[in-house]
Every structure is written in structure tokens, then in C-alpha cells.
Amino acid sequence: MDALLLGSLVFGFALLGILTRPTGALAAFWPANAVLLGVLVRRLRPTSVLAWCGAAAGFILADVVMGGTWPKVAWLTLANMAGVIVGYLLFSRIPLGHRRLLQPLSVVYLIVIVAMASLTAGLVGMVINPLLFHGSRADGLLIWFTAELVDYLVILPVILTMPAWRRPQRDQRHREFVLRLDPLKLAPALSLFLGGALGMVISGPGAVSYLVPGLLWCALSYSLFVTAVLTLLCSVWTLMAVSVGYLHLGSDFGGQYELQSFRIGVALMVLAPLAVASVMAARNELLRQLQHAATHDRLTGVLNRAGFIDQAEALFRATAGRQREFSALMLDIDHFKRVNDVYGHAAGDLVLADFAQLVNSCLRDTDVLGRLGGEEFAVLLPDVSAAVAQAIAQRICVACAAHSTLLEDGTPLISTVSIGVAHVPDVPVTLDAFLSAADAALYLAKQSGRNRVVISGDESLPAATAVP
């Protein structure tokens, strides 16, 4: 299956490149190698020999379909595969963070690996150029090296930074959390249009650099993937605008070396915004980790008290001016102090972590679970009626009573939980008052014998009567 998929992918992009190939020359745009290398690097499993054969077959089939003859097809496939193989072997030796361009020095690794892969293709080009195109070995090295370098630097970052596919959220309750388009966020992208337009008005050698400030602004404002896509579009625009005469740089690029120098310069132009975007990605990830550590309980992995209060208040603020019902659960593990006294604090930690995981498995993605301290937990349930909240609480109560935590010595330990439930059909109350009502119900549950659910203002509901 891998061989078939890779072969089909290579075949499609190779056909696209062949369509840009002038008669008797190399393709002006050859994305197949960069796409193949990017896909192989993104895979988390080693590439089999059969998969490599499938990729090679894709190159061969595309050339044959477009009328290529056998010696030429074989040599061109060798050049394509040689560079990709070297690039793949080098990428496989660096950490995953660098492969995804998520570290400050990732762009340096990218340059070195891409240069080595391009040089490998160039060395094969030294042999091919005299045989197939009656050119010199030096020109073969330069042409192949330049073409591969440009395609790799422009296309590869887009594939390496592409986010993993996630199924869109279909729950209507999530609509209010969808980010609305902010016109100010479009300003960095619009600056690229201004830079391109300025280059057509004020021509000259410096016109290529008019896009750089906008690209740097985009790198500071957008994600790494969006920045990579914008650099790809700007590079393609620059190359095409010069070729059709929209940009006048003061040279007709009649010589081979002038043309290759220009193409390399355009490709290297993308490195600065990519480096900035990589640094920003590393910074944002560090901030995310710090934020997670500040708002989550290290033992259980759920929100700590501060994180729970922040998220709950954010939900309350998001519903300001609209009618929306909420339910709250206050949970307390029964006789938890006895667990610590009899089995030790290590066993108590296992019970807490196991309990948090059990409760989380009974909740929806939209529910908010937090550890308020000790053995006390809280849950905020948006868009849940009192009856549904009662059913959820009883399900948790029954599941906890039926579950046993295995201690380090293999001893099974069963714990029960008392739960207080509060409900509001609208959100005029404060969060503190809301949680206090649930806490008062929890107190009644503890006083009524534990291992039960109490609804605020109602009688207690023993867990034995609950239906999971």
C-alpha cells in the first residue's frame, strides 16, 4: 500500500513538473523530489525497500507516459532518487523537533541537509549533462544543484510544518468558540501584496527584497505553517514575475550563472522568515508548557484550582447576555485520609490519579474538570439540565464504587465518592455562589452516609439506586 501511494504521489507531481519542461531541457519547476522527501520525513516509520521502488516507478512511469526514452528516463530517475535518499538519511538522524522546524536551529539543519541532497543530485547531473544535453560537467553540477536547492527550500518547509489532519468539530455547542476573523490579522499578509506591487512600480535589483519586511511580519504574526505557505507563494510569484516581465531587476539574465544566482537568491530569501517563525514556534511551545504547568495538577493531570476557576469563569463570560444552563459537581473521595494513614501517601497518590482518570472518562470534551485541593474535585457541565447532571453524577458514583485501584504491591483498593450537584437554568449567579451551592450539597452527601449523590435542595440519592 505504501509503495502504491508513494508511486501515485510521485507520478502526479512528476507529471506536473514535466509539463514545465522545455524541449531538450530540464523542467523549470520540479516539485516531485521535495514532495517525496517531505512525505517520507513526516512518516514516523522507516521506509521499506518496496516503498522506495514504488517512488522510483512513479518517476519512470511519468517520464514514459510523456514520451521519454529509456536511457534518459533511467538517468533522470537516478538523479531524482539519489538526492531524495541522501536527504532522507540525513533527516532521519536529527530529532523530531528539528524535522518539524520547531527549534531555533532547525533552519540551519534544513539548509545543511538540503544542500547535501542538492549536491548529490548535482554530482549525478555532472554525468548526465554531457550525455543527455551535450553540456559541460560544471553546468550540469550547477543546474542540478540550483534546481534542487530552490525546490527543496521553497516546498519542503510547507510539508514539514503542515499540521496533522483533524476531523472538524461538528458539535453545535462549539460554534461560539470558533475564532472570528479579525481584519487586523490580515495586515501582515496584505503587506506582501504591497511589497509585490511596489516592486512592479519601483523596479531595479532591490525589488526582490521588498517582500522581506512583510514576510518577517508574517513570521511574527502567523503560525509556522502559514509562514511557510506564504514564503512559497512569494517565491513562486517572484520567479514568475521576473520571467514574464512584471519585475525588472536591471538584468536580462541571459547568462546561465546570472539566472542560477537569481534563483538561489530567491530561495535563500525564505530562510529569514522561516528562522524567525521557528524561533517563535519554539517560544510559543515553551509558553504553552509553562501555562500548562501553571494551570494543571502535576499528580492527576487535570486542572488545578486556579486553572479550573479561570476556565469556568471564561465559560461564564462567554455566555454573558445569553441564556445557557450550567450544572456543577463537587466530588470528594470518601475516607481518603484513612488511605494515606493505612497504605501510605504513595498509595494515596495512585488513588487520586486513578480517580481523576475515571471521572474524566465519564465526561464530555466540553466539560471542565479540576482538582481543588486534597481529595476534592469539581466539574462544570455546560448545557446540561439538572436531570442529566444527576445522571452523570450517579454514573461517576457507581463507576467509582465498582472500580479498584491496584497498589504497587498488587493490592486492589476500592474507593467511593460523595458528590454534590448544583444547577442553574441561566447564568445570573456568580461562580463562587454556584460552586458554594454544590459544595453545600456535597456536605449533605457526606453527612448522609457518603457514597451518594445529593442535588442542591433535594434529598440524597444513594449510589446503590443509580443506574450507570
Short mmCIF file of C-alpha atoms in Angstrom, two decimals:
data_model
loop_
_atom_site.label_atom_id
_atom_site.label_comp_id
_atom_site.label_asym_id
_atom_site.label_seq_id
_atom_site.Cartn_x
_atom_site.Cartn_y
_atom_site.Cartn_z
CA MET A 1 0.00 0.00 0.00
CA ASP A 2 2.86 2.41 0.84
CA ALA A 3 4.53 1.66 -2.47
CA LEU A 4 1.31 2.33 -4.38
CA LEU A 5 0.58 5.58 -2.54
CA LEU A 6 4.13 6.91 -2.90
CA GLY A 7 4.25 5.88 -6.54
CA SER A 8 0.96 7.64 -7.27
CA LEU A 9 2.09 10.77 -5.43
CA VAL A 10 5.40 10.91 -7.29
CA PHE A 11 3.69 10.19 -10.61
CA GLY A 12 1.28 13.11 -10.19
CA PHE A 13 3.88 15.69 -9.18
CA ALA A 14 6.38 14.42 -11.76
CA LEU A 15 3.78 14.92 -14.49
CA LEU A 16 3.25 18.45 -13.21
CA GLY A 17 6.97 19.11 -13.47
CA ILE A 18 7.31 17.56 -16.92
CA LEU A 19 4.65 19.93 -18.22
CA THR A 20 7.04 22.81 -17.41
CA ARG A 21 9.96 21.13 -19.21
CA PRO A 22 11.07 22.86 -22.43
CA THR A 23 12.04 20.59 -25.31
CA GLY A 24 15.52 19.21 -24.77
CA ALA A 25 15.97 20.80 -21.35
CA LEU A 26 15.18 20.27 -17.68
CA ALA A 27 11.85 21.20 -16.11
CA ALA A 28 11.54 24.79 -14.95
CA PHE A 29 9.67 23.62 -11.84
CA TRP A 30 10.14 20.15 -10.37
CA PRO A 31 8.19 19.65 -7.11
CA ALA A 32 8.21 15.84 -7.08
CA ASN A 33 11.53 15.41 -5.23
CA ALA A 34 10.70 17.91 -2.49
CA VAL A 35 7.21 16.47 -2.02
CA LEU A 36 8.54 12.90 -1.84
CA LEU A 37 11.24 13.83 0.67
CA GLY A 38 8.77 15.78 2.80
CA VAL A 39 6.27 12.92 2.91
CA LEU A 40 8.97 10.39 3.82
CA VAL A 41 10.35 12.62 6.59
CA ARG A 42 6.88 13.22 8.03
CA ARG A 43 6.25 9.47 8.33
CA LEU A 44 7.06 8.08 11.77
CA ARG A 45 8.06 4.65 10.49
CA PRO A 46 11.06 3.55 8.38
CA THR A 47 10.68 3.47 4.62
CA SER A 48 10.75 -0.04 3.16
CA VAL A 49 12.61 -1.08 0.03
CA LEU A 50 9.25 -1.69 -1.64
CA ALA A 51 8.21 1.90 -0.91
CA TRP A 52 11.42 3.21 -2.49
CA CYS A 53 10.74 1.04 -5.53
CA GLY A 54 7.23 2.46 -5.75
CA ALA A 55 8.60 6.01 -5.72
CA ALA A 56 11.13 5.17 -8.43
CA ALA A 57 8.38 3.57 -10.50
CA GLY A 58 6.39 6.81 -10.23
CA PHE A 59 9.29 8.79 -11.72
CA ILE A 60 9.81 6.27 -14.50
CA LEU A 61 6.14 5.96 -15.40
CA ALA A 62 5.65 9.74 -15.58
CA ASP A 63 8.58 10.12 -17.98
CA VAL A 64 7.48 7.19 -20.13
CA VAL A 65 3.91 8.48 -20.37
CA MET A 66 5.23 11.83 -21.56
CA GLY A 67 7.36 10.21 -24.27
CA GLY A 68 10.70 9.77 -22.53
CA THR A 69 13.18 7.23 -23.88
CA TRP A 70 14.80 4.60 -21.72
CA PRO A 71 18.41 5.77 -21.20
CA LYS A 72 17.26 9.30 -20.46
CA VAL A 73 14.48 8.12 -18.14
CA ALA A 74 16.89 5.92 -16.17
CA TRP A 75 19.46 8.69 -15.69
CA LEU A 76 16.90 11.30 -14.64
CA THR A 77 15.30 8.87 -12.19
CA LEU A 78 18.73 8.15 -10.71
CA ALA A 79 19.35 11.86 -10.15
CA ASN A 80 15.94 12.31 -8.55
CA MET A 81 16.21 9.31 -6.25
CA ALA A 82 19.83 9.96 -5.23
CA GLY A 83 19.08 13.38 -3.79
CA VAL A 84 15.93 12.21 -2.01
CA ILE A 85 17.69 9.22 -0.45
CA VAL A 86 20.55 11.34 0.90
CA GLY A 87 18.10 13.91 2.27
CA TYR A 88 16.01 11.20 3.91
CA LEU A 89 19.02 9.56 5.56
CA LEU A 90 20.22 12.89 6.96
CA PHE A 91 16.78 13.94 8.19
CA SER A 92 16.33 10.59 9.95
CA ARG A 93 19.38 11.36 12.11
CA ILE A 94 18.08 14.59 13.64
CA PRO A 95 15.43 14.94 16.39
CA LEU A 96 11.75 15.18 15.52
CA GLY A 97 11.57 18.81 16.65
CA HIS A 98 14.18 19.82 14.07
CA ARG A 99 12.45 17.78 11.38
CA ARG A 100 9.28 19.78 12.01
CA LEU A 101 11.28 23.06 12.11
CA LEU A 102 10.15 23.70 15.69
CA GLN A 103 13.53 24.59 17.20
CA PRO A 104 15.66 27.76 16.86
CA LEU A 105 18.41 25.93 14.93
CA SER A 106 16.04 23.89 12.76
CA VAL A 107 16.56 26.12 9.72
CA VAL A 108 20.32 25.55 9.97
CA TYR A 109 19.75 21.79 9.84
CA LEU A 110 17.38 22.33 6.92
CA ILE A 111 19.98 24.29 4.94
CA VAL A 112 22.73 21.73 5.52
CA ILE A 113 20.57 18.72 4.66
CA VAL A 114 19.01 20.35 1.62
CA ALA A 115 22.44 21.45 0.38
CA MET A 116 23.81 17.91 0.72
CA ALA A 117 20.79 16.41 -1.08
CA SER A 118 21.09 19.01 -3.85
CA LEU A 119 24.83 18.40 -4.15
CA THR A 120 24.19 14.67 -4.53
CA ALA A 121 21.79 15.35 -7.38
CA GLY A 122 24.33 17.78 -8.83
CA LEU A 123 27.05 15.13 -8.85
CA VAL A 124 24.76 12.86 -10.85
CA GLY A 125 24.00 15.85 -13.06
CA MET A 126 27.71 16.17 -13.84
CA VAL A 127 27.47 12.78 -15.52
CA ILE A 128 24.05 13.30 -17.09
CA ASN A 129 24.55 16.73 -18.64
CA PRO A 130 27.24 15.75 -21.19
CA LEU A 131 25.42 12.52 -22.08
CA LEU A 132 21.86 13.80 -22.46
CA PHE A 133 22.11 17.54 -23.09
CA HIS A 134 25.62 17.86 -24.58
CA GLY A 135 26.63 20.38 -21.93
CA SER A 136 29.63 20.66 -19.65
CA ARG A 137 30.05 18.86 -16.37
CA ALA A 138 30.30 22.17 -14.50
CA ASP A 139 27.00 23.34 -15.95
CA GLY A 140 25.43 20.01 -15.03
CA LEU A 141 26.54 20.38 -11.41
CA LEU A 142 25.32 23.98 -11.24
CA ILE A 143 21.96 23.41 -12.94
CA TRP A 144 21.02 20.32 -10.94
CA PHE A 145 22.28 21.73 -7.65
CA THR A 146 20.44 25.02 -8.13
CA ALA A 147 17.19 23.46 -9.28
CA GLU A 148 17.10 21.00 -6.39
CA LEU A 149 18.10 23.63 -3.82
CA VAL A 150 15.39 26.06 -4.91
CA ASP A 151 12.65 23.43 -4.98
CA TYR A 152 13.65 21.96 -1.62
CA LEU A 153 13.90 25.31 0.19
CA VAL A 154 10.62 26.58 -1.20
CA ILE A 155 8.43 23.45 -0.99
CA LEU A 156 9.88 21.30 1.80
CA PRO A 157 9.09 23.68 4.73
CA VAL A 158 5.40 23.64 3.79
CA ILE A 159 5.24 19.84 4.02
CA LEU A 160 7.38 19.56 7.15
CA THR A 161 5.27 22.10 9.06
CA MET A 162 1.85 21.04 7.77
CA PRO A 163 -0.50 20.35 10.72
CA ALA A 164 -1.86 16.86 11.16
CA TRP A 165 -5.37 16.39 9.81
CA ARG A 166 -8.10 16.59 12.43
CA ARG A 167 -11.78 15.95 11.84
CA PRO A 168 -13.75 19.19 12.17
CA GLN A 169 -15.84 19.59 15.30
CA ARG A 170 -19.49 19.10 14.42
CA ASP A 171 -20.99 19.78 17.84
CA GLN A 172 -23.13 22.90 17.54
CA ARG A 173 -22.20 23.89 21.07
CA HIS A 174 -18.66 24.63 19.89
CA ARG A 175 -19.70 27.31 17.44
CA GLU A 176 -19.31 30.07 19.99
CA PHE A 177 -15.65 29.18 20.47
CA VAL A 178 -14.74 29.44 16.79
CA LEU A 179 -12.35 32.35 16.29
CA ARG A 180 -13.87 35.14 14.29
CA LEU A 181 -11.81 36.67 11.55
CA ASP A 182 -10.00 39.76 12.77
CA PRO A 183 -9.22 42.23 9.94
CA LEU A 184 -6.07 43.33 11.77
CA LYS A 185 -4.71 39.78 11.50
CA LEU A 186 -4.78 40.14 7.72
CA ALA A 187 -2.44 43.14 7.80
CA PRO A 188 0.82 41.12 7.58
CA ALA A 189 -0.49 39.18 4.57
CA LEU A 190 -1.72 42.38 2.92
CA SER A 191 1.75 43.87 3.33
CA LEU A 192 3.02 41.18 0.96
CA PHE A 193 0.69 42.47 -1.75
CA LEU A 194 2.03 45.97 -1.15
CA GLY A 195 5.61 44.71 -1.42
CA GLY A 196 4.86 42.93 -4.68
CA ALA A 197 3.10 45.99 -6.10
CA LEU A 198 5.96 48.24 -5.02
CA GLY A 199 8.40 46.01 -6.89
CA MET A 200 6.46 46.49 -10.11
CA VAL A 201 6.38 50.28 -9.65
CA ILE A 202 9.94 50.88 -8.41
CA SER A 203 11.99 48.36 -10.34
CA GLY A 204 15.65 47.53 -10.00
CA PRO A 205 17.90 44.97 -8.29
CA GLY A 206 16.38 45.73 -4.89
CA ALA A 207 12.82 44.94 -5.95
CA VAL A 208 13.21 41.33 -4.81
CA SER A 209 13.79 42.45 -1.22
CA TYR A 210 10.56 44.46 -0.99
CA LEU A 211 8.78 41.33 0.21
CA VAL A 212 11.19 40.65 3.08
CA PRO A 213 9.68 43.05 5.68
CA GLY A 214 6.22 41.64 5.04
CA LEU A 215 7.49 38.07 5.33
CA LEU A 216 9.17 38.87 8.64
CA TRP A 217 5.95 40.45 9.88
CA CYS A 218 4.08 37.31 8.86
CA ALA A 219 6.64 35.16 10.70
CA LEU A 220 5.99 37.15 13.88
CA SER A 221 2.21 37.06 13.48
CA TYR A 222 1.25 33.71 11.97
CA SER A 223 1.93 30.05 12.61
CA LEU A 224 4.98 28.32 11.19
CA PHE A 225 2.92 26.51 8.57
CA VAL A 226 1.15 29.67 7.37
CA THR A 227 4.51 31.43 7.16
CA ALA A 228 5.93 28.56 5.09
CA VAL A 229 2.95 28.73 2.71
CA LEU A 230 3.33 32.49 2.30
CA THR A 231 7.06 32.19 1.60
CA LEU A 232 6.27 29.55 -1.04
CA LEU A 233 3.75 31.86 -2.71
CA CYS A 234 6.12 34.83 -2.59
CA SER A 235 8.97 32.80 -4.08
CA VAL A 236 6.80 31.48 -6.90
CA TRP A 237 5.46 34.99 -7.54
CA THR A 238 8.95 36.47 -7.73
CA LEU A 239 10.25 33.82 -10.12
CA MET A 240 7.19 34.10 -12.37
CA ALA A 241 7.03 37.91 -12.25
CA VAL A 242 10.63 38.19 -13.43
CA SER A 243 10.17 35.59 -16.16
CA VAL A 244 7.09 37.32 -17.64
CA GLY A 245 8.46 40.84 -17.21
CA TYR A 246 6.39 42.17 -14.32
CA LEU A 247 9.54 42.70 -12.23
CA HIS A 248 12.51 44.43 -13.87
CA LEU A 249 15.70 43.84 -11.92
CA GLY A 250 18.09 45.56 -14.32
CA SER A 251 19.32 42.33 -15.91
CA ASP A 252 18.00 40.09 -18.66
CA PHE A 253 19.62 37.02 -17.02
CA GLY A 254 20.99 35.97 -20.36
CA GLY A 255 23.88 34.06 -18.81
CA GLN A 256 23.41 30.72 -17.11
CA TYR A 257 25.27 31.82 -13.98
CA GLU A 258 23.21 35.01 -13.62
CA LEU A 259 19.96 33.05 -13.83
CA GLN A 260 21.04 30.43 -11.32
CA SER A 261 22.34 33.12 -8.97
CA PHE A 262 18.96 34.85 -9.09
CA ARG A 263 17.08 31.63 -8.38
CA ILE A 264 19.33 30.79 -5.43
CA GLY A 265 18.87 34.30 -4.07
CA VAL A 266 15.10 33.99 -4.20
CA ALA A 267 15.24 30.61 -2.45
CA LEU A 268 17.54 31.92 0.28
CA MET A 269 15.15 34.83 0.80
CA VAL A 270 12.72 32.45 2.51
CA LEU A 271 15.22 31.41 5.18
CA ALA A 272 14.97 34.55 7.31
CA PRO A 273 11.19 34.40 7.84
CA LEU A 274 11.39 30.64 8.35
CA ALA A 275 14.08 31.10 11.00
CA VAL A 276 12.00 33.75 12.76
CA ALA A 277 8.89 31.56 12.58
CA SER A 278 10.83 28.59 14.01
CA VAL A 279 12.05 30.69 16.93
CA MET A 280 8.51 31.93 17.51
CA ALA A 281 7.19 28.35 17.40
CA ALA A 282 9.77 27.26 19.99
CA ARG A 283 8.86 30.26 22.16
CA ASN A 284 5.14 29.57 21.89
CA GLU A 285 5.65 25.92 22.78
CA LEU A 286 7.67 26.91 25.84
CA LEU A 287 4.95 29.34 26.89
CA ARG A 288 2.35 26.62 26.36
CA GLN A 289 4.28 24.25 28.59
CA LEU A 290 4.66 26.91 31.27
CA GLN A 291 0.96 27.73 31.03
CA HIS A 292 0.08 24.05 31.31
CA ALA A 293 2.31 23.64 34.36
CA ALA A 294 0.74 26.70 35.98
CA THR A 295 -2.86 25.61 35.39
CA HIS A 296 -2.70 21.81 35.75
CA ASP A 297 -2.19 19.50 38.68
CA ARG A 298 1.02 17.54 38.22
CA LEU A 299 -0.23 14.42 40.02
CA THR A 300 -3.59 13.92 38.30
CA GLY A 301 -3.07 15.83 35.05
CA VAL A 302 -6.38 17.70 35.42
CA LEU A 303 -6.78 21.42 36.01
CA ASN A 304 -5.63 22.76 39.35
CA ARG A 305 -7.76 25.17 41.37
CA ALA A 306 -6.55 28.29 39.57
CA GLY A 307 -6.88 26.69 36.14
CA PHE A 308 -10.37 25.41 36.89
CA ILE A 309 -11.56 28.79 38.14
CA ASP A 310 -10.10 30.53 35.07
CA GLN A 311 -11.76 28.17 32.59
CA ALA A 312 -15.07 28.17 34.45
CA GLU A 313 -15.17 31.96 34.60
CA ALA A 314 -14.27 32.11 30.90
CA LEU A 315 -17.29 29.91 30.15
CA PHE A 316 -19.49 32.17 32.25
CA ARG A 317 -18.19 35.28 30.47
CA ALA A 318 -18.69 33.68 27.05
CA THR A 319 -22.41 33.30 27.78
CA ALA A 320 -22.96 36.86 29.01
CA GLY A 321 -26.27 38.19 27.70
CA ARG A 322 -27.43 34.76 26.52
CA GLN A 323 -29.49 32.11 28.25
CA ARG A 324 -27.49 28.99 28.95
CA GLU A 325 -27.85 26.40 31.68
CA PHE A 326 -24.98 25.05 33.73
CA SER A 327 -24.52 22.29 36.27
CA ALA A 328 -21.71 21.87 38.77
CA LEU A 329 -20.45 18.78 40.59
CA MET A 330 -18.37 18.80 43.75
CA LEU A 331 -16.70 15.44 44.36
CA ASP A 332 -14.88 14.19 47.44
CA ILE A 333 -13.23 10.77 47.80
CA ASP A 334 -14.63 9.06 50.89
CA HIS A 335 -12.27 8.22 53.77
CA PHE A 336 -9.23 9.34 51.79
CA LYS A 337 -7.29 10.21 54.95
CA ARG A 338 -7.60 6.58 56.01
CA VAL A 339 -5.99 5.51 52.72
CA ASN A 340 -2.97 7.71 53.44
CA ASP A 341 -2.75 6.53 57.05
CA VAL A 342 -3.06 2.81 56.30
CA TYR A 343 -1.39 2.41 52.90
CA GLY A 344 0.88 5.46 52.76
CA HIS A 345 0.91 8.65 50.72
CA ALA A 346 2.23 6.86 47.62
CA ALA A 347 -0.94 4.76 47.59
CA GLY A 348 -2.99 7.91 48.10
CA ASP A 349 -1.35 9.46 45.07
CA LEU A 350 -2.26 6.41 42.98
CA VAL A 351 -5.87 6.65 44.14
CA LEU A 352 -6.05 10.35 43.24
CA ALA A 353 -4.57 9.85 39.77
CA ASP A 354 -6.77 6.82 39.10
CA PHE A 355 -9.87 8.65 40.32
CA ALA A 356 -9.20 11.67 38.10
CA GLN A 357 -8.81 9.41 35.07
CA LEU A 358 -12.03 7.56 35.93
CA VAL A 359 -14.04 10.78 36.30
CA ASN A 360 -12.59 12.19 33.09
CA SER A 361 -13.73 9.10 31.20
CA CYS A 362 -17.32 9.82 32.28
CA LEU A 363 -17.29 13.41 30.95
CA ARG A 364 -17.56 15.11 27.58
CA ASP A 365 -14.81 17.12 25.92
CA THR A 366 -16.70 20.33 26.73
CA ASP A 367 -16.86 19.63 30.47
CA VAL A 368 -14.30 21.19 32.82
CA LEU A 369 -12.68 19.01 35.50
CA GLY A 370 -10.36 20.33 38.17
CA ARG A 371 -8.74 19.30 41.44
CA LEU A 372 -9.49 21.97 44.02
CA GLY A 373 -7.20 20.53 46.67
CA GLY A 374 -6.56 17.30 48.54
CA GLU A 375 -9.19 14.74 47.54
CA GLU A 376 -11.75 17.33 46.42
CA PHE A 377 -12.58 17.76 42.73
CA ALA A 378 -15.04 19.95 40.81
CA VAL A 379 -16.74 19.60 37.43
CA LEU A 380 -18.52 22.28 35.42
CA LEU A 381 -21.08 20.94 32.94
CA PRO A 382 -22.24 23.44 30.31
CA ASP A 383 -25.55 22.93 28.52
CA VAL A 384 -26.65 20.21 30.93
CA SER A 385 -30.03 20.03 32.64
CA ALA A 386 -30.46 19.09 36.29
CA ALA A 387 -31.68 15.60 35.36
CA VAL A 388 -28.71 14.93 33.08
CA ALA A 389 -26.27 16.30 35.68
CA GLN A 390 -27.81 13.96 38.26
CA ALA A 391 -27.39 11.01 35.87
CA ILE A 392 -23.74 11.91 35.21
CA ALA A 393 -23.03 12.23 38.94
CA GLN A 394 -24.66 8.88 39.70
CA ARG A 395 -22.73 7.25 36.85
CA ILE A 396 -19.47 8.53 38.34
CA CYS A 397 -20.52 7.36 41.80
CA VAL A 398 -21.37 3.85 40.61
CA ALA A 399 -18.26 3.59 38.43
CA CYS A 400 -16.03 4.59 41.33
CA ALA A 401 -17.60 2.02 43.68
CA ALA A 402 -17.13 -0.70 41.06
CA HIS A 403 -13.53 0.25 40.30
CA SER A 404 -10.44 -0.84 42.19
CA THR A 405 -7.02 0.79 42.18
CA LEU A 406 -4.07 -1.59 42.09
CA LEU A 407 -1.37 -0.51 44.52
CA GLU A 408 2.32 -1.11 43.85
CA ASP A 409 2.22 -4.41 45.76
CA GLY A 410 -0.77 -5.59 43.73
CA THR A 411 -3.35 -4.94 46.45
CA PRO A 412 -6.70 -3.82 45.00
CA LEU A 413 -8.17 -0.80 46.77
CA ILE A 414 -11.79 0.26 46.29
CA SER A 415 -12.75 3.87 47.00
CA THR A 416 -16.14 5.55 46.93
CA VAL A 417 -17.07 9.15 46.26
CA SER A 418 -19.65 11.61 47.52
CA ILE A 419 -21.00 14.15 45.04
CA GLY A 420 -22.93 17.38 45.41
CA VAL A 421 -24.81 18.76 42.40
CA ALA A 422 -26.00 22.30 41.70
CA HIS A 423 -27.84 23.59 38.64
CA VAL A 424 -28.80 26.99 37.22
CA PRO A 425 -31.04 27.43 34.16
CA ASP A 426 -29.33 30.76 33.40
CA VAL A 427 -26.09 32.42 34.49
CA PRO A 428 -27.08 35.33 36.75
CA VAL A 429 -25.24 33.81 39.74
CA THR A 430 -21.53 34.20 40.36
CA LEU A 431 -19.22 31.24 40.02
CA ASP A 432 -18.41 31.33 43.74
CA ALA A 433 -22.09 31.16 44.67
CA PHE A 434 -22.66 28.38 42.17
CA LEU A 435 -19.81 26.24 43.50
CA SER A 436 -20.84 27.01 47.07
CA ALA A 437 -24.28 25.53 46.38
CA ALA A 438 -22.67 22.36 45.01
CA ASP A 439 -20.30 22.29 48.00
CA ALA A 440 -23.24 22.54 50.40
CA ALA A 441 -24.87 19.59 48.63
CA LEU A 442 -21.59 17.69 48.94
CA TYR A 443 -21.56 18.34 52.68
CA LEU A 444 -25.05 16.84 52.94
CA ALA A 445 -23.89 13.80 50.96
CA LYS A 446 -21.04 13.26 53.43
CA GLN A 447 -23.39 13.72 56.38
CA SER A 448 -25.94 11.30 54.89
CA GLY A 449 -23.56 8.35 54.81
CA ARG A 450 -21.21 9.01 51.87
CA ASN A 451 -21.08 7.12 48.55
CA ARG A 452 -24.08 9.01 47.24
CA VAL A 453 -25.27 11.98 45.19
CA VAL A 454 -27.11 14.98 46.65
CA ILE A 455 -28.84 17.55 44.46
CA SER A 456 -28.79 21.07 45.86
CA GLY A 457 -32.13 21.47 47.67
CA ASP A 458 -33.14 17.79 47.23
CA GLU A 459 -32.86 14.59 49.20
CA SER A 460 -29.75 12.47 48.92
CA LEU A 461 -29.58 9.78 46.27
CA PRO A 462 -27.56 6.73 47.36
CA ALA A 463 -25.23 5.31 44.76
CA ALA A 464 -26.90 1.94 45.08
CA THR A 465 -30.00 3.33 43.36
CA ALA A 466 -28.09 4.88 40.48
CA VAL A 467 -28.09 3.41 37.03
CA PRO A 468 -24.75 3.65 35.14
#
